[in-house]
mmCIF file of C-alpha atoms in Angstrom:
data_model
loop_
_atom_site.group_PDB
_atom_site.id
_atom_site.type_symbol
_atom_site.label_atom_id
_atom_site.label_comp_id
_atom_site.label_asym_id
_atom_site.label_seq_id
_atom_site.Cartn_x
_atom_site.Cartn_y
_atom_site.Cartn_z
ATOM 1 C CA MET A 395 -12.836 10.976 -95.451
ATOM 2 C CA SER A 396 -10.313 11.347 -98.468
ATOM 3 C CA VAL A 397 -9.302 8.412 -100.392
ATOM 4 C CA LEU A 398 -6.200 8.500 -102.616
ATOM 5 C CA LEU A 399 -5.718 5.868 -105.329
ATOM 6 C CA GLN A 400 -2.077 5.009 -106.099
ATOM 7 C CA ILE A 401 -1.353 3.669 -109.375
ATOM 8 C CA SER A 402 1.862 2.879 -110.692
ATOM 9 C CA ASP A 403 4.119 1.450 -113.610
ATOM 10 C CA THR A 404 0.957 0.825 -115.984
ATOM 11 C CA HIS A 405 3.392 0.452 -118.690
ATOM 12 C CA PHE A 406 0.576 0.751 -121.395
ATOM 13 C CA GLY A 407 1.791 -1.228 -124.131
ATOM 14 C CA THR A 408 1.914 -4.143 -122.003
ATOM 15 C CA GLU A 409 -1.494 -3.736 -120.328
ATOM 16 C CA GLN A 410 -3.603 -6.681 -119.816
ATOM 17 C CA GLY A 411 -7.189 -5.887 -120.856
ATOM 18 C CA ALA A 412 -8.907 -7.954 -118.138
ATOM 19 C CA VAL A 413 -6.775 -6.250 -115.573
ATOM 20 C CA VAL A 414 -7.520 -2.618 -116.806
ATOM 21 C CA GLU A 415 -11.156 -3.483 -116.579
ATOM 22 C CA ALA A 416 -10.954 -4.665 -112.987
ATOM 23 C CA LEU A 417 -9.237 -1.472 -111.950
ATOM 24 C CA GLY A 418 -11.597 0.618 -113.665
ATOM 25 C CA ALA A 419 -14.092 -1.255 -111.606
ATOM 26 C CA LEU A 420 -12.243 -0.901 -108.611
ATOM 27 C CA ALA A 421 -12.185 3.063 -108.932
ATOM 28 C CA HIS A 422 -15.612 3.239 -109.604
ATOM 29 C CA GLN A 423 -16.573 1.326 -106.339
ATOM 30 C CA GLN A 424 -14.094 3.238 -104.221
ATOM 31 C CA ARG A 425 -14.746 6.452 -105.685
ATOM 32 C CA PRO A 426 -11.087 8.083 -104.711
ATOM 33 C CA ASP A 427 -10.890 11.816 -104.393
ATOM 34 C CA VAL A 428 -7.637 11.862 -106.379
ATOM 35 C CA VAL A 429 -5.643 9.263 -108.265
ATOM 36 C CA VAL A 430 -1.840 9.307 -108.595
ATOM 37 C CA LEU A 431 0.172 7.947 -111.245
ATOM 38 C CA SER A 432 3.560 7.619 -109.994
ATOM 39 C CA GLY A 433 5.544 6.775 -113.301
ATOM 40 C CA ASP A 434 6.128 4.725 -116.034
ATOM 41 C CA ILE A 435 2.947 5.231 -117.353
ATOM 42 C CA THR A 436 3.928 3.669 -120.814
ATOM 43 C CA GLN A 437 6.517 1.185 -122.159
ATOM 44 C CA ARG A 438 8.174 2.916 -124.696
ATOM 45 C CA ALA A 439 6.651 6.616 -124.701
ATOM 46 C CA ARG A 440 4.942 6.024 -127.920
ATOM 47 C CA PRO A 441 1.940 8.467 -128.843
ATOM 48 C CA ALA A 442 -0.444 5.443 -129.021
ATOM 49 C CA GLN A 443 0.623 4.165 -125.454
ATOM 50 C CA PHE A 444 0.018 7.636 -124.126
ATOM 51 C CA ARG A 445 -3.373 7.971 -125.624
ATOM 52 C CA ALA A 446 -4.560 4.625 -124.407
ATOM 53 C CA ALA A 447 -3.365 5.651 -120.814
ATOM 54 C CA ARG A 448 -5.029 9.021 -121.108
ATOM 55 C CA ALA A 449 -8.165 7.040 -122.243
ATOM 56 C CA PHE A 450 -8.029 4.927 -118.979
ATOM 57 C CA VAL A 451 -7.502 7.462 -116.536
ATOM 58 C CA ASP A 452 -10.270 9.593 -117.979
ATOM 59 C CA ARG A 453 -12.398 6.826 -117.141
ATOM 60 C CA LEU A 454 -11.514 6.673 -113.410
ATOM 61 C CA GLY A 455 -13.825 9.780 -112.389
ATOM 62 C CA ALA A 456 -11.469 11.613 -110.136
ATOM 63 C CA PRO A 457 -8.525 14.316 -110.681
ATOM 64 C CA VAL A 458 -5.258 12.589 -111.691
ATOM 65 C CA LEU A 459 -1.830 13.734 -110.561
ATOM 66 C CA ALA A 460 0.994 12.107 -112.588
ATOM 67 C CA VAL A 461 4.589 12.110 -112.738
ATOM 68 C CA PRO A 462 6.813 10.655 -115.770
ATOM 69 C CA GLY A 463 8.832 7.624 -115.157
ATOM 70 C CA ASN A 464 12.096 6.861 -117.168
ATOM 71 C CA HIS A 465 9.816 4.452 -119.548
ATOM 72 C CA ASP A 466 7.775 7.865 -120.421
ATOM 73 C CA ILE A 467 10.783 9.219 -122.091
ATOM 74 C CA PRO A 468 11.474 8.013 -125.608
ATOM 75 C CA LEU A 469 14.245 5.515 -125.374
ATOM 76 C CA PHE A 470 14.996 4.309 -129.106
ATOM 77 C CA ASP A 471 13.877 7.625 -130.801
ATOM 78 C CA LEU A 472 17.095 9.501 -129.941
ATOM 79 C CA TRP A 473 16.272 12.758 -131.535
ATOM 80 C CA ALA A 474 13.014 13.048 -129.519
ATOM 81 C CA ARG A 475 14.740 12.117 -126.553
ATOM 82 C CA LEU A 476 17.251 14.787 -126.876
ATOM 83 C CA ARG A 477 14.908 17.654 -128.504
ATOM 84 C CA SER A 478 11.759 17.088 -126.585
ATOM 85 C CA PRO A 479 11.962 14.049 -123.905
ATOM 86 C CA TYR A 480 8.590 15.097 -122.360
ATOM 87 C CA GLY A 481 6.667 16.276 -125.453
ATOM 88 C CA ARG A 482 4.896 13.047 -125.909
ATOM 89 C CA TYR A 483 4.166 12.765 -122.051
ATOM 90 C CA SER A 484 2.881 16.600 -121.943
ATOM 91 C CA ALA A 485 0.525 16.035 -124.715
ATOM 92 C CA ALA A 486 -1.401 13.498 -122.898
ATOM 93 C CA PHE A 487 -0.644 14.829 -119.055
ATOM 94 C CA GLY A 488 0.089 18.107 -119.466
ATOM 95 C CA THR A 489 3.093 20.445 -119.210
ATOM 96 C CA ASP A 490 3.345 20.323 -115.419
ATOM 97 C CA LEU A 491 5.750 17.671 -114.524
ATOM 98 C CA GLU A 492 5.307 18.189 -110.767
ATOM 99 C CA PRO A 493 1.629 18.754 -110.060
ATOM 100 C CA VAL A 494 0.427 19.567 -106.495
ATOM 101 C CA HIS A 495 -2.730 18.695 -105.009
ATOM 102 C CA HIS A 496 -4.273 20.867 -102.293
ATOM 103 C CA SER A 497 -7.813 19.549 -100.365
ATOM 104 C CA ALA A 498 -8.898 20.193 -96.730
ATOM 105 C CA GLU A 499 -7.283 16.734 -95.788
ATOM 106 C CA LEU A 500 -4.507 16.185 -98.456
ATOM 107 C CA LEU A 501 -1.383 17.834 -99.824
ATOM 108 C CA VAL A 502 0.011 15.952 -102.393
ATOM 109 C CA VAL A 503 3.367 17.184 -103.781
ATOM 110 C CA CYS A 504 5.003 15.719 -107.134
ATOM 111 C CA VAL A 505 8.594 15.385 -108.143
ATOM 112 C CA ASN A 506 9.987 14.603 -111.497
ATOM 113 C CA THR A 507 12.667 12.358 -110.559
ATOM 114 C CA THR A 508 13.575 11.302 -114.243
ATOM 115 C CA ARG A 509 16.624 12.545 -116.309
ATOM 116 C CA PRO A 510 16.618 12.357 -119.913
ATOM 117 C CA ARG A 511 20.531 11.632 -119.985
ATOM 118 C CA ARG A 512 19.881 8.515 -117.610
ATOM 119 C CA HIS A 513 18.135 5.489 -119.031
ATOM 120 C CA LYS A 514 17.004 3.965 -115.469
ATOM 121 C CA ASP A 515 18.440 5.944 -112.928
ATOM 122 C CA GLY A 516 16.179 8.430 -111.066
ATOM 123 C CA GLU A 517 17.700 11.618 -109.258
ATOM 124 C CA VAL A 518 16.231 14.432 -107.044
ATOM 125 C CA SER A 519 18.021 17.776 -106.909
ATOM 126 C CA ALA A 520 18.702 20.340 -104.170
ATOM 127 C CA LEU A 521 16.252 22.474 -105.862
ATOM 128 C CA GLN A 522 13.452 20.001 -105.790
ATOM 129 C CA ILE A 523 14.304 18.984 -102.226
ATOM 130 C CA ASP A 524 13.964 22.608 -101.077
ATOM 131 C CA ARG A 525 10.924 23.243 -103.328
ATOM 132 C CA VAL A 526 8.975 20.170 -101.689
ATOM 133 C CA ALA A 527 10.127 21.066 -98.055
ATOM 134 C CA ARG A 528 8.644 24.700 -98.406
ATOM 135 C CA LEU A 529 5.267 23.290 -99.555
ATOM 136 C CA VAL A 530 5.336 20.934 -96.884
ATOM 137 C CA GLU A 531 6.048 23.385 -94.273
ATOM 138 C CA GLN A 532 2.953 25.424 -95.110
ATOM 139 C CA ALA A 533 0.717 22.671 -94.827
ATOM 140 C CA ASP A 534 -2.339 22.663 -92.560
ATOM 141 C CA PRO A 535 -2.154 20.228 -89.384
ATOM 142 C CA ALA A 536 -5.194 18.612 -90.763
ATOM 143 C CA GLN A 537 -3.719 17.446 -94.350
ATOM 144 C CA LEU A 538 -1.675 14.105 -94.946
ATOM 145 C CA ARG A 539 1.347 15.293 -96.541
ATOM 146 C CA VAL A 540 2.211 13.124 -99.368
ATOM 147 C CA VAL A 541 5.530 13.476 -101.714
ATOM 148 C CA VAL A 542 5.290 11.351 -105.123
ATOM 149 C CA VAL A 543 8.270 10.425 -106.738
ATOM 150 C CA HIS A 544 9.063 7.431 -109.181
ATOM 151 C CA GLN A 545 12.139 5.714 -108.162
ATOM 152 C CA PRO A 546 12.097 4.372 -104.580
ATOM 153 C CA VAL A 547 13.801 6.103 -101.843
ATOM 154 C CA ALA A 548 14.162 3.126 -99.657
ATOM 155 C CA VAL A 549 14.142 -0.466 -100.685
ATOM 156 C CA THR A 550 13.321 -3.793 -98.766
ATOM 157 C CA ARG A 551 15.884 -6.311 -100.828
ATOM 158 C CA ALA A 552 19.537 -5.861 -101.857
ATOM 159 C CA GLU A 553 18.727 -6.616 -105.373
ATOM 160 C CA ASP A 554 16.820 -3.440 -105.584
ATOM 161 C CA GLU A 555 19.414 -0.901 -104.118
ATOM 162 C CA PRO A 556 20.826 0.016 -107.647
ATOM 163 C CA ASN A 557 17.297 1.316 -108.499
ATOM 164 C CA ARG A 558 17.317 3.720 -105.365
ATOM 165 C CA LEU A 559 16.713 7.391 -105.957
ATOM 166 C CA ARG A 560 20.006 9.401 -106.206
ATOM 167 C CA GLY A 561 20.014 12.000 -103.380
ATOM 168 C CA HIS A 562 17.453 10.126 -101.166
ATOM 169 C CA ALA A 563 19.199 10.899 -98.107
ATOM 170 C CA ALA A 564 19.290 14.629 -98.217
ATOM 171 C CA ALA A 565 15.733 14.550 -99.601
ATOM 172 C CA LEU A 566 14.315 12.153 -96.591
ATOM 173 C CA GLN A 567 16.195 14.200 -94.055
ATOM 174 C CA ALA A 568 14.743 17.867 -95.389
ATOM 175 C CA TRP A 569 11.093 16.371 -96.047
ATOM 176 C CA ALA A 570 10.770 14.815 -92.667
ATOM 177 C CA GLU A 571 12.126 17.729 -90.856
ATOM 178 C CA ALA A 572 9.504 19.911 -92.954
ATOM 179 C CA GLY A 573 6.684 17.427 -91.872
ATOM 180 C CA ALA A 574 6.204 15.189 -94.678
ATOM 181 C CA ASP A 575 4.101 12.043 -93.755
ATOM 182 C CA LEU A 576 4.513 9.607 -96.657
ATOM 183 C CA VAL A 577 6.496 9.123 -99.953
ATOM 184 C CA MET A 578 4.947 7.088 -102.611
ATOM 185 C CA GLY A 579 6.844 5.550 -105.292
ATOM 186 C CA GLY A 580 7.042 2.904 -107.806
ATOM 187 C CA HIS A 581 9.602 1.811 -110.664
ATOM 188 C CA ILE A 582 10.545 -1.853 -108.997
ATOM 189 C CA HIS A 583 7.082 -3.234 -109.210
ATOM 190 C CA LEU A 584 6.977 -4.360 -105.638
ATOM 191 C CA PRO A 585 4.505 -2.991 -103.012
ATOM 192 C CA TYR A 586 5.499 -2.522 -99.442
ATOM 193 C CA VAL A 587 4.873 0.060 -96.639
ATOM 194 C CA MET A 588 8.259 0.982 -94.826
ATOM 195 C CA PRO A 589 8.877 3.134 -91.857
ATOM 196 C CA LEU A 590 12.024 4.988 -91.996
ATOM 197 C CA GLN A 591 14.610 5.407 -88.868
ATOM 198 C CA GLY A 592 16.949 8.118 -87.985
ATOM 199 C CA LEU A 593 14.703 11.018 -89.226
ATOM 200 C CA ALA A 594 13.590 14.102 -87.508
ATOM 201 C CA ARG A 595 10.024 12.909 -87.193
ATOM 202 C CA PRO A 596 8.238 9.577 -88.554
ATOM 203 C CA LEU A 597 8.157 9.226 -92.429
ATOM 204 C CA TRP A 598 6.680 6.144 -94.346
ATOM 205 C CA VAL A 599 7.747 4.807 -97.680
ATOM 206 C CA VAL A 600 4.556 3.447 -99.612
ATOM 207 C CA GLN A 601 5.609 1.509 -102.725
ATOM 208 C CA ALA A 602 2.941 0.397 -105.317
ATOM 209 C CA GLY A 603 3.421 -2.862 -107.448
ATOM 210 C CA THR A 604 2.515 -2.823 -111.358
ATOM 211 C CA ALA A 605 -0.861 -1.859 -111.847
ATOM 212 C CA VAL A 606 -2.179 -3.391 -115.122
ATOM 213 C CA SER A 607 1.155 -4.492 -117.032
ATOM 214 C CA SER A 608 2.099 -8.127 -117.729
ATOM 215 C CA ARG A 609 5.639 -7.153 -116.333
ATOM 216 C CA VAL A 610 4.816 -8.491 -112.940
ATOM 217 C CA ARG A 611 7.588 -9.778 -110.501
ATOM 218 C CA ASP A 612 7.415 -13.529 -109.771
ATOM 219 C CA ASP A 613 6.271 -12.999 -106.265
ATOM 220 C CA SER A 614 3.759 -9.776 -106.596
ATOM 221 C CA PRO A 615 0.705 -9.845 -108.671
ATOM 222 C CA ASN A 616 -0.764 -6.544 -110.174
ATOM 223 C CA SER A 617 -1.569 -4.139 -107.433
ATOM 224 C CA VAL A 618 -2.664 -0.633 -106.458
ATOM 225 C CA ASN A 619 -2.813 1.023 -103.205
ATOM 226 C CA LEU A 620 -5.733 3.109 -101.555
ATOM 227 C CA LEU A 621 -4.886 5.598 -98.705
ATOM 228 C CA ARG A 622 -7.883 6.664 -96.514
ATOM 229 C CA TRP A 623 -7.256 9.660 -94.044
ATOM 230 C CA GLY A 624 -9.907 12.010 -92.540
ATOM 231 C CA ALA A 625 -12.735 12.588 -90.407
ATOM 232 C CA ASP A 626 -14.135 9.165 -90.746
ATOM 233 C CA ALA A 627 -11.042 7.114 -90.336
ATOM 234 C CA ALA A 628 -9.402 6.316 -86.955
ATOM 235 C CA PRO A 629 -8.441 9.723 -85.499
ATOM 236 C CA GLY A 630 -4.897 10.505 -86.606
ATOM 237 C CA CYS A 631 -4.557 7.167 -88.382
ATOM 238 C CA CYS A 632 -3.870 6.679 -92.108
ATOM 239 C CA ARG A 633 -5.103 3.326 -93.596
ATOM 240 C CA ILE A 634 -2.900 1.962 -96.317
ATOM 241 C CA GLU A 635 -4.719 -0.630 -98.304
ATOM 242 C CA GLN A 636 -3.013 -2.988 -100.893
ATOM 243 C CA TRP A 637 -5.444 -4.267 -103.484
ATOM 244 C CA ASP A 638 -4.121 -7.163 -105.731
ATOM 245 C CA TYR A 639 -5.554 -8.433 -108.906
ATOM 246 C CA GLU A 640 -7.014 -12.120 -108.599
ATOM 247 C CA ALA A 641 -7.150 -13.779 -111.979
ATOM 248 C CA ASP A 642 -9.949 -16.333 -110.781
ATOM 249 C CA ASP A 643 -12.171 -13.386 -109.899
ATOM 250 C CA ARG A 644 -10.988 -11.014 -112.469
ATOM 251 C CA ALA A 645 -10.875 -8.396 -109.955
ATOM 252 C CA PHE A 646 -8.800 -6.504 -107.454
ATOM 253 C CA ARG A 647 -9.354 -7.950 -103.998
ATOM 254 C CA LEU A 648 -7.833 -6.222 -100.662
ATOM 255 C CA ASP A 649 -4.809 -7.977 -99.590
ATOM 256 C CA LYS A 650 -2.794 -6.225 -96.833
ATOM 257 C CA VAL A 651 -3.576 -3.342 -94.367
ATOM 258 C CA SER A 652 -1.094 -0.931 -93.204
ATOM 259 C CA GLU A 653 -2.041 1.668 -90.204
ATOM 260 C CA VAL A 654 0.219 4.520 -89.563
ATOM 261 C CA ARG A 655 0.144 7.508 -87.354
ATOM 262 C CA PRO A 656 1.532 10.624 -88.536
ATOM 263 C CA ASP A 657 3.453 12.761 -85.986
ATOM 264 C CA ARG A 658 1.187 16.037 -85.199
ATOM 265 C CA THR A 659 3.179 17.187 -82.276
#
């Protein structure tokens, strides 16, 4: 079995120490094969915040794939934002802003949807759409095909519609046709699993809440996602687990399970 741990919107600089420790304990207990950081790793893209985030992920004991979020580009330091918007991010997480993970059971393709000229909005370009589609088309039938963005490609609440990724419609059509199974994101601090309709083949959106930050939504505690896929899972089934932080136990506990069956015909 392959296990993927999705952590999003950690917003280091607003992290809660007890929640950070609990997430570290969860990772050591579950032993994921890969960790995905789907953006907004820091609160204000400050060097100390990136150092704290890097120190934390180094404790998790698994390869890390990260994409920047809008908070990972300097906001108030206009000189840094214009001249080297990803300099601080790259110092901590590397210069590859769109890493790819290959294993026998997983293909994870990351997309940088931030734009330095925008404050919050994300965007996916035609070139990025084509790049992802080509990689997914080459996937092995045994691989779960996961695309990672920061801003959501689909939302469940009208209030979140302004946060939807620009270019999402063309991206979803192309990625579904190429054979993608899941599109993971964050940004809105609201976890859900959502099937998409009207595409060439089944595709699901997997959104994560804020992992360790105090910036939780009123009805959503700190949470992360665990995905399980492969030989020891139910045949052809991807198990998506939402783990929520419970303050009384000072631990993450399994809250919800969604099972999806990617199309392999």
